[in-house]
Amino acid sequence: MDDPYPDIYGARPTTAGPAAHPWLTPVLPLLGRWRGPGRGRYPTLEEEFDYEQELTFAHDGRPFLRYEARAWLLDGTGAPLRPSGRESGWLRVGPDGYLEALVSHPTGIAEVYTGRVSGSSADLATHEVVRTPLAKEVTAARRRYTFQGGVLSYTQDLAAVGQPLSRHLVAELRRVSDTDE
């Protein structure tokens, strides 16, 4: 018997799959898979680091996007050293560009963000951070996605391990297709 509810969350271009809910209109440019280089830093780290980032945004017709992210640390030549950050979640869009996001990390951290999308930018700040007993201390974060000209720019600020909110990650991603592997 065929599955009556097949997994249709895979990254699809806006012309494939179910029609997008009208509230998704301001974030439709995010749909698909994005990949590119990034640079990270934090006050508790001795050196900045380079990484490769991949983000995927998909929908099933309802007013939210499924979100997946993964990253790899790179060596000085740009070759992958090892897996780095990984997260998944949901970006829920409301009327008039209101945004909510639920993001969970395998390191025991879950973040609830609220914000807005306006023009080609989406800005989100943590409403709540929840940690498991073994997770490192994270108290706040802020994310900004800017999408224009085929480029998705991403920045993340972080308040963690006793440090105030400060720049942590910056990446510039380009849309990739499944044939670009």
PDB file of C-alpha atoms in Angstrom:
ATOM      1  CA  MET A   1       0.000   0.000   0.000  1.00  0.00           C
ATOM      2  CA  ASP A   2       1.291   3.458  -0.856  1.00  0.00           C
ATOM      3  CA  ASP A   3       1.888   5.867   1.987  1.00  0.00           C
ATOM      4  CA  PRO A   4      -1.104   8.256   1.985  1.00  0.00           C
ATOM      5  CA  TYR A   5       1.129  10.950   3.526  1.00  0.00           C
ATOM      6  CA  PRO A   6       4.471  10.702   1.711  1.00  0.00           C
ATOM      7  CA  ASP A   7       7.331  12.910   2.867  1.00  0.00           C
ATOM      8  CA  ILE A   8       6.937  15.981   0.691  1.00  0.00           C
ATOM      9  CA  TYR A   9       9.265  18.153   2.762  1.00  0.00           C
ATOM     10  CA  GLY A  10      12.217  17.785   0.412  1.00  0.00           C
ATOM     11  CA  ALA A  11      13.626  21.046  -0.913  1.00  0.00           C
ATOM     12  CA  ARG A  12      11.658  21.897  -4.018  1.00  0.00           C
ATOM     13  CA  PRO A  13      11.644  24.903  -6.296  1.00  0.00           C
ATOM     14  CA  THR A  14       8.626  27.147  -5.867  1.00  0.00           C
ATOM     15  CA  THR A  15       7.036  25.700  -9.029  1.00  0.00           C
ATOM     16  CA  ALA A  16       6.999  22.086  -7.761  1.00  0.00           C
ATOM     17  CA  GLY A  17       4.927  20.440  -5.067  1.00  0.00           C
ATOM     18  CA  PRO A  18       1.831  21.929  -3.454  1.00  0.00           C
ATOM     19  CA  ALA A  19       0.901  25.574  -3.839  1.00  0.00           C
ATOM     20  CA  ALA A  20       2.415  27.788  -1.188  1.00  0.00           C
ATOM     21  CA  HIS A  21       0.172  29.238   1.489  1.00  0.00           C
ATOM     22  CA  PRO A  22      -0.342  32.974   0.799  1.00  0.00           C
ATOM     23  CA  TRP A  23       1.359  33.936   4.076  1.00  0.00           C
ATOM     24  CA  LEU A  24       4.597  32.384   2.735  1.00  0.00           C
ATOM     25  CA  THR A  25       4.835  34.956  -0.055  1.00  0.00           C
ATOM     26  CA  PRO A  26       7.487  37.122   1.693  1.00  0.00           C
ATOM     27  CA  VAL A  27       9.765  34.116   2.324  1.00  0.00           C
ATOM     28  CA  LEU A  28       9.310  32.233  -0.961  1.00  0.00           C
ATOM     29  CA  PRO A  29      12.786  33.352  -2.135  1.00  0.00           C
ATOM     30  CA  LEU A  30      14.246  31.180   0.666  1.00  0.00           C
ATOM     31  CA  LEU A  31      12.823  27.931  -0.743  1.00  0.00           C
ATOM     32  CA  GLY A  32      15.405  25.413  -1.866  1.00  0.00           C
ATOM     33  CA  ARG A  33      18.907  24.417  -0.895  1.00  0.00           C
ATOM     34  CA  TRP A  34      21.685  26.969  -0.339  1.00  0.00           C
ATOM     35  CA  ARG A  35      25.403  26.399   0.149  1.00  0.00           C
ATOM     36  CA  GLY A  36      28.478  28.541   0.589  1.00  0.00           C
ATOM     37  CA  PRO A  37      31.423  29.636   2.691  1.00  0.00           C
ATOM     38  CA  GLY A  38      31.238  31.267   6.068  1.00  0.00           C
ATOM     39  CA  ARG A  39      33.461  32.744   8.734  1.00  0.00           C
ATOM     40  CA  GLY A  40      32.969  32.348  12.462  1.00  0.00           C
ATOM     41  CA  ARG A  41      34.336  33.916  15.610  1.00  0.00           C
ATOM     42  CA  TYR A  42      33.466  34.281  19.255  1.00  0.00           C
ATOM     43  CA  PRO A  43      35.109  36.089  22.193  1.00  0.00           C
ATOM     44  CA  THR A  44      35.951  32.775  23.889  1.00  0.00           C
ATOM     45  CA  LEU A  45      37.748  31.400  20.805  1.00  0.00           C
ATOM     46  CA  GLU A  46      41.415  32.128  20.171  1.00  0.00           C
ATOM     47  CA  GLU A  47      41.025  32.270  16.383  1.00  0.00           C
ATOM     48  CA  GLU A  48      38.377  32.811  13.744  1.00  0.00           C
ATOM     49  CA  PHE A  49      37.365  29.758  11.714  1.00  0.00           C
ATOM     50  CA  ASP A  50      36.185  29.024   8.175  1.00  0.00           C
ATOM     51  CA  TYR A  51      33.256  26.763   7.459  1.00  0.00           C
ATOM     52  CA  GLU A  52      30.959  25.590   4.679  1.00  0.00           C
ATOM     53  CA  GLN A  53      27.229  26.025   5.349  1.00  0.00           C
ATOM     54  CA  GLU A  54      24.200  24.370   3.785  1.00  0.00           C
ATOM     55  CA  LEU A  55      20.636  25.523   4.490  1.00  0.00           C
ATOM     56  CA  THR A  56      17.452  23.945   3.162  1.00  0.00           C
ATOM     57  CA  PHE A  57      13.987  25.521   3.292  1.00  0.00           C
ATOM     58  CA  ALA A  58      10.913  23.578   2.094  1.00  0.00           C
ATOM     59  CA  HIS A  59       7.126  23.641   2.495  1.00  0.00           C
ATOM     60  CA  ASP A  60       4.078  21.404   2.141  1.00  0.00           C
ATOM     61  CA  GLY A  61       1.468  24.081   1.419  1.00  0.00           C
ATOM     62  CA  ARG A  62       0.833  25.147   5.001  1.00  0.00           C
ATOM     63  CA  PRO A  63       2.046  28.536   6.393  1.00  0.00           C
ATOM     64  CA  PHE A  64       5.462  27.339   7.587  1.00  0.00           C
ATOM     65  CA  LEU A  65       8.800  26.258   6.188  1.00  0.00           C
ATOM     66  CA  ARG A  66      10.812  23.226   7.230  1.00  0.00           C
ATOM     67  CA  TYR A  67      14.397  24.237   7.977  1.00  0.00           C
ATOM     68  CA  GLU A  68      17.581  22.141   7.995  1.00  0.00           C
ATOM     69  CA  ALA A  69      21.137  23.401   8.403  1.00  0.00           C
ATOM     70  CA  ARG A  70      24.513  21.721   8.487  1.00  0.00           C
ATOM     71  CA  ALA A  71      28.072  22.960   8.426  1.00  0.00           C
ATOM     72  CA  TRP A  72      31.625  21.661   8.097  1.00  0.00           C
ATOM     73  CA  LEU A  73      34.777  23.209   9.507  1.00  0.00           C
ATOM     74  CA  LEU A  74      37.374  23.854   6.790  1.00  0.00           C
ATOM     75  CA  ASP A  75      41.151  23.763   6.905  1.00  0.00           C
ATOM     76  CA  GLY A  76      43.417  26.494   5.498  1.00  0.00           C
ATOM     77  CA  THR A  77      43.030  25.121   1.952  1.00  0.00           C
ATOM     78  CA  GLY A  78      39.215  25.014   2.102  1.00  0.00           C
ATOM     79  CA  ALA A  79      39.032  21.232   2.532  1.00  0.00           C
ATOM     80  CA  PRO A  80      36.504  19.842   5.046  1.00  0.00           C
ATOM     81  CA  LEU A  81      37.999  18.931   8.434  1.00  0.00           C
ATOM     82  CA  ARG A  82      34.919  17.589  10.209  1.00  0.00           C
ATOM     83  CA  PRO A  83      31.206  18.163  10.648  1.00  0.00           C
ATOM     84  CA  SER A  84      30.323  21.225  12.698  1.00  0.00           C
ATOM     85  CA  GLY A  85      26.952  22.825  13.461  1.00  0.00           C
ATOM     86  CA  ARG A  86      23.717  21.004  12.744  1.00  0.00           C
ATOM     87  CA  GLU A  87      20.173  22.187  13.402  1.00  0.00           C
ATOM     88  CA  SER A  88      16.631  21.667  12.251  1.00  0.00           C
ATOM     89  CA  GLY A  89      13.318  23.320  12.802  1.00  0.00           C
ATOM     90  CA  TRP A  90      10.398  25.272  11.501  1.00  0.00           C
ATOM     91  CA  LEU A  91       9.876  28.842  10.339  1.00  0.00           C
ATOM     92  CA  ARG A  92       6.251  29.827  10.806  1.00  0.00           C
ATOM     93  CA  VAL A  93       4.955  32.796   8.871  1.00  0.00           C
ATOM     94  CA  GLY A  94       1.964  34.815   9.998  1.00  0.00           C
ATOM     95  CA  PRO A  95       0.061  37.624   8.410  1.00  0.00           C
ATOM     96  CA  ASP A  96       1.899  40.824   7.568  1.00  0.00           C
ATOM     97  CA  GLY A  97       5.387  39.283   7.677  1.00  0.00           C
ATOM     98  CA  TYR A  98       5.375  38.167  11.315  1.00  0.00           C
ATOM     99  CA  LEU A  99       7.802  35.241  11.869  1.00  0.00           C
ATOM    100  CA  GLU A 100       8.284  32.569  14.490  1.00  0.00           C
ATOM    101  CA  ALA A 101      11.013  29.944  14.356  1.00  0.00           C
ATOM    102  CA  LEU A 102      11.676  26.801  16.346  1.00  0.00           C
ATOM    103  CA  VAL A 103      15.278  25.600  16.021  1.00  0.00           C
ATOM    104  CA  SER A 104      16.789  22.586  17.759  1.00  0.00           C
ATOM    105  CA  HIS A 105      20.406  21.480  17.969  1.00  0.00           C
ATOM    106  CA  PRO A 106      21.790  18.002  18.703  1.00  0.00           C
ATOM    107  CA  THR A 107      23.866  19.633  21.449  1.00  0.00           C
ATOM    108  CA  GLY A 108      20.790  19.938  23.681  1.00  0.00           C
ATOM    109  CA  ILE A 109      19.712  23.480  22.818  1.00  0.00           C
ATOM    110  CA  ALA A 110      16.304  24.551  21.500  1.00  0.00           C
ATOM    111  CA  GLU A 111      15.586  28.150  20.517  1.00  0.00           C
ATOM    112  CA  VAL A 112      12.298  29.953  19.921  1.00  0.00           C
ATOM    113  CA  TYR A 113      12.669  33.044  17.740  1.00  0.00           C
ATOM    114  CA  THR A 114      10.266  35.809  16.796  1.00  0.00           C
ATOM    115  CA  GLY A 115      10.721  38.500  14.203  1.00  0.00           C
ATOM    116  CA  ARG A 116       9.625  39.922  10.884  1.00  0.00           C
ATOM    117  CA  VAL A 117      10.305  39.637   7.209  1.00  0.00           C
ATOM    118  CA  SER A 118      10.425  42.916   5.325  1.00  0.00           C
ATOM    119  CA  GLY A 119      11.431  43.230   1.699  1.00  0.00           C
ATOM    120  CA  SER A 120      14.435  40.975   1.131  1.00  0.00           C
ATOM    121  CA  SER A 121      15.387  40.522   4.809  1.00  0.00           C
ATOM    122  CA  ALA A 122      14.175  38.351   7.663  1.00  0.00           C
ATOM    123  CA  ASP A 123      15.232  39.347  11.185  1.00  0.00           C
ATOM    124  CA  LEU A 124      14.742  37.053  14.168  1.00  0.00           C
ATOM    125  CA  ALA A 125      15.709  37.276  17.849  1.00  0.00           C
ATOM    126  CA  THR A 126      15.320  34.646  20.539  1.00  0.00           C
ATOM    127  CA  HIS A 127      12.156  34.749  22.547  1.00  0.00           C
ATOM    128  CA  GLU A 128      13.261  31.759  24.610  1.00  0.00           C
ATOM    129  CA  VAL A 129      16.269  29.409  24.859  1.00  0.00           C
ATOM    130  CA  VAL A 130      15.859  25.988  26.459  1.00  0.00           C
ATOM    131  CA  ARG A 131      18.804  23.719  27.333  1.00  0.00           C
ATOM    132  CA  THR A 132      19.239  20.177  28.496  1.00  0.00           C
ATOM    133  CA  PRO A 133      21.324  19.735  31.673  1.00  0.00           C
ATOM    134  CA  LEU A 134      24.499  18.902  29.688  1.00  0.00           C
ATOM    135  CA  ALA A 135      24.168  21.694  27.096  1.00  0.00           C
ATOM    136  CA  LYS A 136      26.441  24.732  27.142  1.00  0.00           C
ATOM    137  CA  GLU A 137      24.979  27.992  28.368  1.00  0.00           C
ATOM    138  CA  VAL A 138      23.274  29.946  25.575  1.00  0.00           C
ATOM    139  CA  THR A 139      21.130  32.875  26.684  1.00  0.00           C
ATOM    140  CA  ALA A 140      20.221  34.685  23.442  1.00  0.00           C
ATOM    141  CA  ALA A 141      20.743  34.743  19.682  1.00  0.00           C
ATOM    142  CA  ARG A 142      19.828  36.897  16.727  1.00  0.00           C
ATOM    143  CA  ARG A 143      19.684  35.870  13.047  1.00  0.00           C
ATOM    144  CA  ARG A 144      19.364  37.844   9.857  1.00  0.00           C
ATOM    145  CA  TYR A 145      18.751  36.390   6.410  1.00  0.00           C
ATOM    146  CA  THR A 146      19.023  38.672   3.380  1.00  0.00           C
ATOM    147  CA  PHE A 147      18.059  37.218   0.017  1.00  0.00           C
ATOM    148  CA  GLN A 148      18.700  39.071  -3.218  1.00  0.00           C
ATOM    149  CA  GLY A 149      20.340  38.512  -6.560  1.00  0.00           C
ATOM    150  CA  GLY A 150      20.615  34.753  -6.086  1.00  0.00           C
ATOM    151  CA  VAL A 151      22.586  35.164  -2.847  1.00  0.00           C
ATOM    152  CA  LEU A 152      21.420  34.339   0.656  1.00  0.00           C
ATOM    153  CA  SER A 153      23.473  36.222   3.237  1.00  0.00           C
ATOM    154  CA  TYR A 154      23.269  34.932   6.775  1.00  0.00           C
ATOM    155  CA  THR A 155      24.497  36.394  10.055  1.00  0.00           C
ATOM    156  CA  GLN A 156      24.101  35.083  13.581  1.00  0.00           C
ATOM    157  CA  ASP A 157      24.859  36.863  16.830  1.00  0.00           C
ATOM    158  CA  LEU A 158      25.157  34.808  20.001  1.00  0.00           C
ATOM    159  CA  ALA A 159      25.166  35.346  23.779  1.00  0.00           C
ATOM    160  CA  ALA A 160      26.692  32.282  25.432  1.00  0.00           C
ATOM    161  CA  VAL A 161      29.019  31.084  28.189  1.00  0.00           C
ATOM    162  CA  GLY A 162      28.925  34.423  30.011  1.00  0.00           C
ATOM    163  CA  GLN A 163      29.557  36.568  26.919  1.00  0.00           C
ATOM    164  CA  PRO A 164      27.206  39.334  25.725  1.00  0.00           C
ATOM    165  CA  LEU A 165      25.431  39.158  22.370  1.00  0.00           C
ATOM    166  CA  SER A 166      28.155  39.413  19.719  1.00  0.00           C
ATOM    167  CA  ARG A 167      28.756  38.407  16.111  1.00  0.00           C
ATOM    168  CA  HIS A 168      29.325  34.670  15.751  1.00  0.00           C
ATOM    169  CA  LEU A 169      28.684  33.544  12.155  1.00  0.00           C
ATOM    170  CA  VAL A 170      28.584  35.184   8.721  1.00  0.00           C
ATOM    171  CA  ALA A 171      27.970  33.254   5.499  1.00  0.00           C
ATOM    172  CA  GLU A 172      27.161  33.980   1.870  1.00  0.00           C
ATOM    173  CA  LEU A 173      25.245  31.156   0.236  1.00  0.00           C
ATOM    174  CA  ARG A 174      24.130  30.428  -3.305  1.00  0.00           C
ATOM    175  CA  ARG A 175      21.225  28.270  -4.400  1.00  0.00           C
ATOM    176  CA  VAL A 176      22.204  24.740  -5.441  1.00  0.00           C
ATOM    177  CA  SER A 177      20.222  22.031  -7.157  1.00  0.00           C
ATOM    178  CA  ASP A 178      20.350  18.308  -6.539  1.00  0.00           C
ATOM    179  CA  THR A 179      22.448  17.971  -9.704  1.00  0.00           C
ATOM    180  CA  ASP A 180      25.183  20.293  -8.322  1.00  0.00           C
ATOM    181  CA  GLU A 181      26.631  17.617  -6.032  1.00  0.00           C
TER     182      GLU A 181
END
